[in-house]
Amino acid sequence: MTPATISNLISELLDETLVMEKGNLEEDRRRAGRKSVALAFHPNACNTLAVHMNAREVQIGLANIHGTVQTLRRYEISLESGQSAFIERLISEIDACIAESEEVTIAAIGLGLVGLVHFESGTYLSKDHLGWKDVPLAALLRERLGLPVYIDNNIRTMTMGEKMFGAGRTLTDFLLIYIGPGIGSGLVIGDRLYRGGSTGAGEFGHMTYNPDGPICHCGNRGCLERYTSLTAIASELDALDEEELLNRVRQSDRQAHEAVSRAGRRIGTVLASYLNMFHVPKVMVAGPLAEEGSPLLEEIRRELYDRSYLARRERVEVAASELGENIGLIGAAALAQWNEVFEHRRLG
Ligand SMILES: [Zn+2]
């Protein structure tokens, strides 16, 4: 690019207040033309409000252009209170967060939601345990909050978080698997998140592990999730809850270690079939059990390389996500930033 082209591009970014001048640069030697000027991202550029919803709670945070999030709120979802009470509470909590953040300009709101979401129309399709059906959530929030709103499934938003702010930045194709109370995944192909049809794609947890296994809430039998989610592992161990399971794993309890290893082998079995079909160079694993050195990752790798000749021949890397426990909020922020700032998308 010529210096003139660069100047033109920079002045566009200055006009859009994405960058700002930080004064003249000291120069060792005299040069002709305009003095060199240091630039920085404008502190008000691309701030987004991120909302992450899992099966139990809602988290709300403020994120900057680098995907650094500050958690502002978290509250438990009351399953009894119904759909309109949930939405009213959500609006009032988001409203309060916007009021608290008055010194920054919020470009958009991104929401990562548990269950089926149609991203294009902004519709929350269903969440079985909430008993909802086809709620035009994005339009509703946009109207009440007066800001652009984007919604998607929470594991797909985490995958966008990996693409924008995690190890996925340098990868064209990768898979993210999240292991929590349920199991989900997101797939990036050709630098873009693959969304599939209107109900989405990436229901890794509902791939069949055992054809004759127990009935799953999705209608299938023997889904992987029934054997390997945190809930499933905890119940195998007669642990009180997932917190007790995680404590026992941290304390290197032998039975807990074995149960997590078993879950890793089961995930690796299904992953091998998946990767024979969709060979990607890297699989990132996220969730409380996904740490480097954990039996979960070791067993996933072992099983994968035993079973998939493609994964063996052209090594598929399996690694823990580096986004940490804020992955949900980082993902929701990525959804908003990607669509509002980079794609200039305006959903109807
Ligand atoms: Zn299922």
Tab-separated table of C-alpha atoms in Angstrom, residues 12-280:
chain	number	residue	atom	x	y	z
A	12	GLU	CA	-11.592	6.655	7.917
A	13	LEU	CA	-10.813	4.853	11.176
A	14	LEU	CA	-10.382	8.236	12.900
A	15	ASP	CA	-13.738	9.412	11.522
A	16	GLU	CA	-15.388	6.259	12.836
A	17	THR	CA	-13.641	6.902	16.215
A	18	LEU	CA	-12.187	3.413	16.131
A	19	VAL	CA	-8.663	4.798	16.581
A	20	MET	CA	-7.261	8.040	18.011
A	21	GLU	CA	-4.047	9.964	17.739
A	22	LYS	CA	-1.691	9.736	20.697
A	23	GLY	CA	0.674	12.556	19.797
A	24	ASN	CA	3.709	12.908	17.552
A	25	LEU	CA	6.361	10.232	17.505
A	26	GLU	CA	9.950	11.139	18.318
A	27	GLU	CA	12.080	10.449	15.273
A	28	ASP	CA	15.802	9.863	15.080
A	29	ARG	CA	16.213	11.425	11.700
A	30	ARG	CA	14.491	14.188	9.848
A	31	ARG	CA	12.162	13.032	7.129
A	32	ALA	CA	10.189	14.925	4.588
A	33	GLY	CA	6.420	15.087	4.829
A	34	ARG	CA	4.009	14.886	7.708
A	35	LYS	CA	5.309	13.986	11.144
A	36	SER	CA	4.703	10.412	12.278
A	37	VAL	CA	1.784	10.120	14.659
A	38	ALA	CA	1.183	7.354	17.182
A	39	LEU	CA	-2.245	5.730	17.030
A	40	ALA	CA	-4.183	3.728	19.567
A	41	PHE	CA	-7.600	2.137	19.703
A	42	HIS	CA	-10.112	4.669	20.955
A	43	PRO	CA	-11.217	3.660	24.480
A	44	ASN	CA	-14.785	3.900	23.269
A	45	ALA	CA	-14.265	1.715	20.212
A	46	CYS	CA	-16.180	-1.531	19.932
A	47	ASN	CA	-17.310	-1.871	23.515
A	48	THR	CA	-20.040	-4.447	23.748
A	49	LEU	CA	-22.355	-5.722	26.420
A	50	ALA	CA	-22.083	-9.488	26.715
A	51	VAL	CA	-24.791	-11.757	28.124
A	52	HIS	CA	-24.082	-15.427	28.744
A	53	MET	CA	-26.891	-17.761	29.757
A	54	ASN	CA	-26.336	-21.367	30.773
A	55	ALA	CA	-28.864	-23.810	32.211
A	56	ARG	CA	-28.716	-22.176	35.646
A	57	GLU	CA	-27.606	-18.584	35.514
A	58	VAL	CA	-27.236	-15.419	33.518
A	59	GLN	CA	-23.971	-13.475	33.478
A	60	ILE	CA	-23.646	-9.944	32.111
A	61	GLY	CA	-20.353	-8.214	31.375
A	62	LEU	CA	-18.791	-5.285	29.568
A	63	ALA	CA	-16.160	-6.116	26.948
A	64	ASN	CA	-13.608	-3.971	25.126
A	65	ILE	CA	-12.123	-4.337	21.644
A	66	HIS	CA	-9.566	-6.868	22.910
A	67	GLY	CA	-12.270	-9.152	24.309
A	68	THR	CA	-11.336	-8.368	27.909
A	69	VAL	CA	-14.501	-8.617	29.965
A	70	GLN	CA	-15.509	-7.161	33.253
A	71	THR	CA	-18.334	-9.105	34.880
A	72	LEU	CA	-21.074	-6.746	36.045
A	73	ARG	CA	-23.868	-9.109	37.099
A	74	ARG	CA	-24.691	-12.752	37.590
A	75	TYR	CA	-27.969	-14.151	38.822
A	76	GLU	CA	-29.697	-17.505	38.987
A	77	ILE	CA	-32.516	-18.272	36.616
A	78	SER	CA	-35.772	-19.000	38.337
A	79	LEU	CA	-37.367	-21.781	36.324
A	80	GLU	CA	-40.795	-21.341	37.904
A	81	SER	CA	-41.257	-17.679	37.087
A	82	GLY	CA	-41.981	-18.208	33.363
A	83	GLN	CA	-40.994	-16.604	30.098
A	84	SER	CA	-42.190	-13.018	30.519
A	85	ALA	CA	-40.721	-12.744	34.033
A	86	PHE	CA	-37.389	-14.033	32.672
A	87	ILE	CA	-37.390	-11.479	29.864
A	88	GLU	CA	-38.403	-8.565	32.135
A	89	ARG	CA	-35.647	-9.448	34.619
A	90	LEU	CA	-33.128	-9.722	31.777
A	91	ILE	CA	-34.108	-6.305	30.397
A	92	SER	CA	-33.910	-4.611	33.795
A	93	GLU	CA	-30.508	-6.179	34.584
A	94	ILE	CA	-29.088	-5.179	31.171
A	95	ASP	CA	-30.561	-1.703	31.621
A	96	ALA	CA	-28.846	-1.374	34.990
A	97	CYS	CA	-25.517	-2.477	33.456
A	98	ILE	CA	-25.854	0.101	30.661
A	99	ALA	CA	-26.572	2.807	33.274
A	100	GLU	CA	-23.504	1.742	35.294
A	101	SER	CA	-21.347	1.923	32.175
A	102	GLU	CA	-22.373	5.429	31.117
A	103	GLU	CA	-18.761	6.553	30.577
A	104	VAL	CA	-18.396	4.137	27.637
A	105	THR	CA	-20.338	3.879	24.402
A	106	ILE	CA	-21.827	0.430	23.912
A	107	ALA	CA	-21.913	-0.566	20.231
A	108	ALA	CA	-24.121	-3.646	20.547
A	109	ILE	CA	-25.349	-6.399	22.832
A	110	GLY	CA	-24.495	-10.067	22.236
A	111	LEU	CA	-26.291	-12.941	23.928
A	112	GLY	CA	-25.165	-16.572	24.061
A	113	LEU	CA	-28.161	-18.700	25.059
A	114	VAL	CA	-28.585	-22.300	26.088
A	115	GLY	CA	-30.647	-24.318	23.596
A	116	LEU	CA	-31.693	-23.823	20.000
A	117	VAL	CA	-31.340	-20.348	18.523
A	118	HIS	CA	-31.952	-19.085	14.984
A	119	PHE	CA	-29.252	-16.463	14.592
A	120	GLU	CA	-30.499	-14.854	11.355
A	121	SER	CA	-33.992	-14.075	12.639
A	122	GLY	CA	-32.896	-13.538	16.236
A	123	THR	CA	-35.391	-16.134	17.461
A	124	TYR	CA	-34.949	-18.218	20.586
A	125	LEU	CA	-36.426	-21.441	19.211
A	126	SER	CA	-36.845	-23.556	22.274
A	127	LYS	CA	-35.383	-24.514	25.531
A	128	ASP	CA	-36.898	-27.722	26.742
A	129	HIS	CA	-36.481	-27.173	30.444
A	130	LEU	CA	-37.869	-23.621	30.190
A	131	GLY	CA	-40.800	-24.739	28.019
A	132	TRP	CA	-40.422	-21.796	25.613
A	133	LYS	CA	-41.104	-21.792	21.922
A	134	ASP	CA	-40.050	-19.378	19.164
A	135	VAL	CA	-39.477	-16.158	21.099
A	136	PRO	CA	-38.362	-13.206	18.871
A	137	LEU	CA	-35.896	-12.282	21.588
A	138	ALA	CA	-33.431	-10.137	19.604
A	139	ALA	CA	-36.187	-7.870	18.220
A	140	LEU	CA	-37.828	-7.604	21.625
A	141	LEU	CA	-34.602	-6.593	23.369
A	142	ARG	CA	-33.642	-4.223	20.550
A	143	GLU	CA	-36.943	-2.409	20.853
A	144	ARG	CA	-36.770	-2.093	24.628
A	145	LEU	CA	-33.046	-1.316	24.967
A	146	GLY	CA	-32.506	0.791	21.848
A	147	LEU	CA	-29.263	-0.971	20.859
A	148	PRO	CA	-28.386	-3.563	18.188
A	149	VAL	CA	-28.854	-7.064	19.640
A	150	TYR	CA	-27.460	-10.396	18.375
A	151	ILE	CA	-28.331	-13.802	19.795
A	152	ASP	CA	-26.923	-17.254	19.177
A	153	ASN	CA	-26.410	-20.579	20.913
A	154	ASN	CA	-23.944	-20.192	23.804
A	155	ILE	CA	-21.446	-22.795	22.545
A	156	ARG	CA	-21.417	-21.224	19.082
A	157	THR	CA	-20.701	-17.833	20.699
A	158	MET	CA	-17.827	-19.422	22.670
A	159	THR	CA	-16.482	-20.681	19.342
A	160	MET	CA	-16.621	-17.118	17.997
A	161	GLY	CA	-14.743	-16.064	21.141
A	162	GLU	CA	-12.012	-18.581	20.262
A	163	LYS	CA	-11.906	-17.284	16.687
A	164	MET	CA	-11.600	-13.642	17.672
A	165	PHE	CA	-9.697	-13.713	20.952
A	166	GLY	CA	-8.382	-17.244	21.560
A	167	ALA	CA	-6.178	-19.830	19.898
A	168	GLY	CA	-8.557	-19.855	16.915
A	169	ARG	CA	-7.247	-16.451	15.755
A	170	THR	CA	-4.575	-18.090	13.639
A	171	LEU	CA	-6.648	-21.077	12.491
A	172	THR	CA	-8.860	-21.318	9.421
A	173	ASP	CA	-10.621	-24.491	10.575
A	174	PHE	CA	-11.149	-25.819	14.096
A	175	LEU	CA	-13.659	-27.448	16.424
A	176	LEU	CA	-14.509	-26.365	19.970
A	177	ILE	CA	-16.144	-28.823	22.362
A	178	TYR	CA	-17.596	-27.520	25.637
A	179	ILE	CA	-18.133	-29.974	28.458
A	180	GLY	CA	-20.417	-28.634	31.170
A	181	PRO	CA	-23.798	-29.754	32.532
A	182	GLY	CA	-24.437	-30.565	28.845
A	183	ILE	CA	-22.085	-30.938	25.881
A	184	GLY	CA	-22.035	-28.797	22.768
A	185	SER	CA	-19.639	-27.777	20.045
A	186	GLY	CA	-18.930	-25.137	17.441
A	187	LEU	CA	-17.186	-25.577	14.112
A	188	VAL	CA	-15.221	-22.950	12.209
A	189	ILE	CA	-14.620	-23.704	8.521
A	190	GLY	CA	-12.844	-21.309	6.191
A	191	ASP	CA	-12.532	-18.668	8.949
A	192	ARG	CA	-16.282	-18.585	9.528
A	193	LEU	CA	-18.531	-20.153	12.102
A	194	TYR	CA	-20.601	-22.914	10.528
A	195	ARG	CA	-24.226	-22.448	11.580
A	196	GLY	CA	-25.993	-25.036	9.440
A	197	GLY	CA	-29.777	-24.840	9.098
A	198	SER	CA	-32.215	-22.736	11.089
A	199	THR	CA	-31.826	-24.893	14.197
A	200	GLY	CA	-28.055	-24.624	14.002
A	201	ALA	CA	-25.330	-27.264	14.048
A	202	GLY	CA	-22.840	-28.614	16.533
A	203	GLU	CA	-24.947	-30.784	18.846
A	204	PHE	CA	-21.926	-32.933	19.616
A	205	GLY	CA	-23.461	-34.087	22.908
A	206	HIS	CA	-26.398	-35.654	21.069
A	207	MET	CA	-24.301	-37.871	18.830
A	208	THR	CA	-25.011	-41.519	19.633
A	209	TYR	CA	-22.533	-43.211	21.928
A	210	ASN	CA	-24.625	-46.279	22.745
A	211	PRO	CA	-27.510	-47.190	20.387
A	212	ASP	CA	-29.312	-49.053	23.170
A	213	GLY	CA	-28.598	-46.538	25.901
A	214	PRO	CA	-31.029	-44.499	27.993
A	215	ILE	CA	-33.511	-42.136	26.366
A	216	CYS	CA	-32.260	-38.550	26.123
A	217	HIS	CA	-34.430	-35.410	26.320
A	218	CYS	CA	-33.665	-34.866	22.598
A	219	GLY	CA	-35.604	-38.051	21.728
A	220	ASN	CA	-32.577	-40.179	20.838
A	221	ARG	CA	-31.127	-43.033	22.864
A	222	GLY	CA	-27.656	-43.284	24.341
A	223	CYS	CA	-26.475	-39.748	23.505
A	224	LEU	CA	-22.839	-38.990	24.401
A	225	GLU	CA	-24.029	-36.292	26.819
A	226	ARG	CA	-25.822	-38.915	28.923
A	227	TYR	CA	-22.427	-40.491	29.664
A	228	THR	CA	-19.914	-37.669	29.691
A	229	SER	CA	-21.434	-34.366	30.840
A	230	LEU	CA	-20.476	-33.084	34.293
A	231	THR	CA	-23.934	-34.123	35.480
A	232	ALA	CA	-23.476	-37.649	34.112
A	233	ILE	CA	-19.985	-38.061	35.603
A	234	ALA	CA	-21.168	-36.718	38.977
A	235	SER	CA	-24.071	-39.173	39.072
A	236	GLU	CA	-21.768	-42.090	38.139
A	237	LEU	CA	-19.729	-41.200	41.231
A	238	ASP	CA	-22.733	-40.611	43.470
A	239	ALA	CA	-21.358	-37.112	43.939
A	240	LEU	CA	-23.783	-34.632	45.457
A	241	ASP	CA	-23.362	-32.188	42.596
A	242	GLU	CA	-20.859	-30.956	40.012
A	243	GLU	CA	-19.036	-28.871	42.617
A	244	GLU	CA	-18.308	-32.010	44.640
A	245	LEU	CA	-17.145	-33.765	41.465
A	246	LEU	CA	-14.736	-30.923	40.652
A	247	ASN	CA	-13.417	-30.908	44.231
A	248	ARG	CA	-12.771	-34.642	44.106
A	249	VAL	CA	-10.961	-34.276	40.777
A	250	ARG	CA	-8.808	-31.470	42.220
A	251	GLN	CA	-7.970	-33.656	45.221
A	252	SER	CA	-6.886	-36.474	42.843
A	253	ASP	CA	-9.553	-38.826	44.197
A	254	ARG	CA	-8.946	-42.167	42.451
A	255	GLN	CA	-12.578	-42.900	41.583
A	256	ALA	CA	-13.121	-39.389	40.264
A	257	HIS	CA	-9.949	-39.688	38.184
A	258	GLU	CA	-11.216	-42.963	36.690
A	259	ALA	CA	-14.662	-41.557	35.944
A	260	VAL	CA	-13.172	-38.540	34.164
A	261	SER	CA	-10.800	-40.817	32.209
A	262	ARG	CA	-13.772	-42.958	31.154
A	263	ALA	CA	-15.611	-39.832	29.986
A	264	GLY	CA	-12.500	-38.812	28.008
A	265	ARG	CA	-12.404	-42.193	26.248
A	266	ARG	CA	-16.088	-41.951	25.383
A	267	ILE	CA	-15.687	-38.440	23.995
A	268	GLY	CA	-12.588	-39.575	22.056
A	269	THR	CA	-14.565	-42.450	20.534
A	270	VAL	CA	-17.244	-40.171	19.121
A	271	LEU	CA	-14.700	-37.502	18.184
A	272	ALA	CA	-12.747	-40.031	16.081
A	273	SER	CA	-15.830	-40.662	13.911
A	274	TYR	CA	-16.490	-36.949	13.703
A	275	LEU	CA	-12.935	-36.161	12.593
A	276	ASN	CA	-12.906	-38.935	9.985
A	277	MET	CA	-15.719	-36.946	8.402
A	278	PHE	CA	-14.548	-33.414	9.227
A	279	HIS	CA	-10.797	-33.377	9.508
A	280	VAL	CA	-9.776	-30.133	11.226
